[in-house]
mmCIF file of N, CA and C in Angstrom:
data_model
loop_
_atom_site.group_PDB
_atom_site.id
_atom_site.type_symbol
_atom_site.label_atom_id
_atom_site.label_comp_id
_atom_site.label_asym_id
_atom_site.label_seq_id
_atom_site.Cartn_x
_atom_site.Cartn_y
_atom_site.Cartn_z
ATOM 1 N N UNK A 1 15.595 -17.512 -8.879
ATOM 2 C CA UNK A 1 15.725 -16.346 -8.043
ATOM 3 C C UNK A 1 14.429 -15.551 -7.970
ATOM 4 N N UNK A 2 13.569 -15.706 -8.973
ATOM 5 C CA UNK A 2 12.348 -14.890 -8.973
ATOM 6 C C UNK A 2 11.421 -15.241 -7.817
ATOM 7 N N UNK A 3 11.566 -16.418 -7.275
ATOM 8 C CA UNK A 3 10.732 -16.788 -6.129
ATOM 9 C C UNK A 3 11.175 -16.031 -4.883
ATOM 10 N N UNK A 4 12.450 -15.716 -4.808
ATOM 11 C CA UNK A 4 12.985 -15.057 -3.621
ATOM 12 C C UNK A 4 12.796 -13.552 -3.621
ATOM 13 N N UNK A 5 12.881 -12.948 -4.789
ATOM 14 C CA UNK A 5 12.859 -11.489 -4.860
ATOM 15 C C UNK A 5 11.538 -11.025 -5.466
ATOM 16 N N UNK A 6 10.761 -10.280 -4.721
ATOM 17 C CA UNK A 6 9.498 -9.773 -5.261
ATOM 18 C C UNK A 6 9.745 -8.810 -6.410
ATOM 19 N N UNK A 7 8.834 -8.622 -7.337
ATOM 20 C CA UNK A 7 7.517 -9.240 -7.402
ATOM 21 C C UNK A 7 7.600 -10.647 -7.980
ATOM 22 N N UNK A 8 7.034 -11.563 -7.318
ATOM 23 C CA UNK A 8 7.039 -12.948 -7.727
ATOM 24 C C UNK A 8 5.644 -13.350 -8.184
ATOM 25 N N UNK A 9 5.578 -14.108 -9.249
ATOM 26 C CA UNK A 9 4.294 -14.571 -9.765
ATOM 27 C C UNK A 9 3.567 -15.417 -8.724
ATOM 28 N N UNK A 10 4.317 -16.163 -7.938
ATOM 29 C CA UNK A 10 3.714 -16.995 -6.897
ATOM 30 C C UNK A 10 2.987 -16.133 -5.875
ATOM 31 N N UNK A 11 3.560 -14.990 -5.506
ATOM 32 C CA UNK A 11 2.899 -14.092 -4.553
ATOM 33 C C UNK A 11 1.610 -13.520 -5.127
ATOM 34 N N UNK A 12 1.621 -13.175 -6.403
ATOM 35 C CA UNK A 12 0.427 -12.617 -7.034
ATOM 36 C C UNK A 12 -0.684 -13.653 -7.075
ATOM 37 N N UNK A 13 -0.349 -14.872 -7.470
ATOM 38 C CA UNK A 13 -1.351 -15.943 -7.538
ATOM 39 C C UNK A 13 -1.886 -16.263 -6.149
ATOM 40 N N UNK A 14 -1.008 -16.382 -5.173
ATOM 41 C CA UNK A 14 -1.438 -16.687 -3.807
ATOM 42 C C UNK A 14 -2.321 -15.585 -3.243
ATOM 43 N N UNK A 15 -1.942 -14.334 -3.479
ATOM 44 C CA UNK A 15 -2.731 -13.208 -2.981
ATOM 45 C C UNK A 15 -4.129 -13.189 -3.561
ATOM 46 N N UNK A 16 -4.246 -13.458 -4.848
ATOM 47 C CA UNK A 16 -5.559 -13.496 -5.480
ATOM 48 C C UNK A 16 -6.384 -14.689 -5.050
ATOM 49 N N UNK A 17 -5.727 -15.809 -4.846
ATOM 50 C CA UNK A 17 -6.430 -17.045 -4.506
ATOM 51 C C UNK A 17 -6.927 -17.029 -3.065
ATOM 52 N N UNK A 18 -6.138 -16.490 -2.156
ATOM 53 C CA UNK A 18 -6.476 -16.508 -0.736
ATOM 54 C C UNK A 18 -7.030 -15.172 -0.232
ATOM 55 N N UNK A 19 -7.292 -14.237 -1.135
ATOM 56 C CA UNK A 19 -7.807 -12.913 -0.768
ATOM 57 C C UNK A 19 -6.905 -12.207 0.247
ATOM 58 N N UNK A 20 -5.616 -12.260 -0.017
ATOM 59 C CA UNK A 20 -4.621 -11.591 0.817
ATOM 60 C C UNK A 20 -4.077 -10.412 0.006
ATOM 61 N N UNK A 21 -3.754 -9.323 0.672
ATOM 62 C CA UNK A 21 -3.219 -8.147 -0.003
ATOM 63 C C UNK A 21 -1.868 -8.475 -0.647
ATOM 64 N N UNK A 22 -1.805 -8.309 -1.956
ATOM 65 C CA UNK A 22 -0.568 -8.594 -2.676
ATOM 66 C C UNK A 22 0.524 -7.600 -2.268
ATOM 67 N N UNK A 23 0.147 -6.361 -2.022
ATOM 68 C CA UNK A 23 1.125 -5.355 -1.586
ATOM 69 C C UNK A 23 1.758 -5.744 -0.257
ATOM 70 N N UNK A 24 0.956 -6.278 0.648
ATOM 71 C CA UNK A 24 1.511 -6.708 1.945
ATOM 72 C C UNK A 24 2.400 -7.938 1.777
ATOM 73 N N UNK A 25 2.044 -8.828 0.848
ATOM 74 C CA UNK A 25 2.905 -9.980 0.577
ATOM 75 C C UNK A 25 4.257 -9.519 0.036
ATOM 76 N N UNK A 26 4.237 -8.555 -0.897
ATOM 77 C CA UNK A 26 5.487 -8.023 -1.428
ATOM 78 C C UNK A 26 6.305 -7.368 -0.328
ATOM 79 N N UNK A 27 5.655 -6.582 0.517
ATOM 80 C CA UNK A 27 6.359 -5.902 1.609
ATOM 81 C C UNK A 27 6.998 -6.919 2.554
ATOM 82 N N UNK A 28 6.309 -8.005 2.802
ATOM 83 C CA UNK A 28 6.848 -9.036 3.681
ATOM 84 C C UNK A 28 7.937 -9.876 3.036
ATOM 85 N N UNK A 29 8.041 -9.839 1.724
ATOM 86 C CA UNK A 29 9.037 -10.647 1.032
ATOM 87 C C UNK A 29 10.304 -9.910 0.657
ATOM 88 N N UNK A 30 10.317 -8.599 0.813
ATOM 89 C CA UNK A 30 11.481 -7.815 0.381
ATOM 90 C C UNK A 30 12.704 -8.104 1.245
ATOM 91 N N UNK A 31 12.574 -8.002 2.540
ATOM 92 C CA UNK A 31 13.736 -8.184 3.435
ATOM 93 C C UNK A 31 14.288 -9.611 3.364
ATOM 94 N N UNK A 32 13.452 -10.657 3.456
ATOM 95 C CA UNK A 32 14.014 -12.005 3.319
ATOM 96 C C UNK A 32 14.670 -12.234 1.959
ATOM 97 N N UNK A 33 14.087 -11.670 0.905
ATOM 98 C CA UNK A 33 14.675 -11.816 -0.424
ATOM 99 C C UNK A 33 16.032 -11.155 -0.529
ATOM 100 N N UNK A 34 16.146 -9.959 0.025
ATOM 101 C CA UNK A 34 17.429 -9.253 0.002
ATOM 102 C C UNK A 34 18.467 -9.992 0.842
ATOM 103 N N UNK A 35 18.071 -10.468 2.016
ATOM 104 C CA UNK A 35 19.014 -11.207 2.867
ATOM 105 C C UNK A 35 19.496 -12.487 2.196
ATOM 106 N N UNK A 36 18.588 -13.242 1.581
ATOM 107 C CA UNK A 36 18.994 -14.470 0.897
ATOM 108 C C UNK A 36 19.920 -14.167 -0.276
ATOM 109 N N UNK A 37 19.645 -13.094 -0.996
ATOM 110 C CA UNK A 37 20.515 -12.710 -2.102
ATOM 111 C C UNK A 37 21.913 -12.371 -1.602
ATOM 112 N N UNK A 38 21.992 -11.633 -0.516
ATOM 113 C CA UNK A 38 23.299 -11.289 0.058
ATOM 114 C C UNK A 38 24.045 -12.546 0.499
ATOM 115 N N UNK A 39 23.345 -13.469 1.147
ATOM 116 C CA UNK A 39 23.995 -14.707 1.584
ATOM 117 C C UNK A 39 24.456 -15.549 0.401
ATOM 118 N N UNK A 40 23.671 -15.578 -0.698
ATOM 119 C CA UNK A 40 24.093 -16.308 -1.894
ATOM 120 C C UNK A 40 25.357 -15.695 -2.482
ATOM 121 N N UNK A 41 25.416 -14.376 -2.535
ATOM 122 C CA UNK A 41 26.591 -13.691 -3.081
ATOM 123 C C UNK A 41 27.816 -13.971 -2.215
ATOM 124 N N UNK A 42 27.654 -13.923 -0.909
ATOM 125 C CA UNK A 42 28.770 -14.207 0.002
ATOM 126 C C UNK A 42 29.241 -15.649 -0.161
ATOM 127 N N UNK A 43 28.306 -16.581 -0.250
ATOM 128 C CA UNK A 43 28.658 -17.994 -0.410
ATOM 129 C C UNK A 43 29.414 -18.230 -1.707
ATOM 130 N N UNK A 44 28.929 -17.663 -2.797
ATOM 131 C CA UNK A 44 29.608 -17.832 -4.083
ATOM 132 C C UNK A 44 30.989 -17.188 -4.049
ATOM 133 N N UNK A 45 31.097 -16.035 -3.428
ATOM 134 C CA UNK A 45 32.390 -15.355 -3.324
ATOM 135 C C UNK A 45 33.388 -16.197 -2.539
ATOM 136 N N UNK A 46 32.945 -16.808 -1.467
ATOM 137 C CA UNK A 46 33.832 -17.651 -0.654
ATOM 138 C C UNK A 46 34.242 -18.905 -1.424
ATOM 139 N N UNK A 47 33.308 -19.517 -2.127
ATOM 140 C CA UNK A 47 33.605 -20.752 -2.846
ATOM 141 C C UNK A 47 34.474 -20.527 -4.082
ATOM 142 N N UNK A 48 34.377 -19.370 -4.671
ATOM 143 C CA UNK A 48 35.163 -19.091 -5.874
ATOM 144 C C UNK A 48 36.510 -18.561 -5.455
#
């Protein structure tokens, strides 16, 4: 789950390696991470 929800170590490494703003990477990863988490919770709730 840590890959989906910031702060992720992968984002920090990528930001440093490619000279990309880590703050902007985190900002861009928050909404997709939250949406995926919600979909996982809904899926588990339906299956259980």
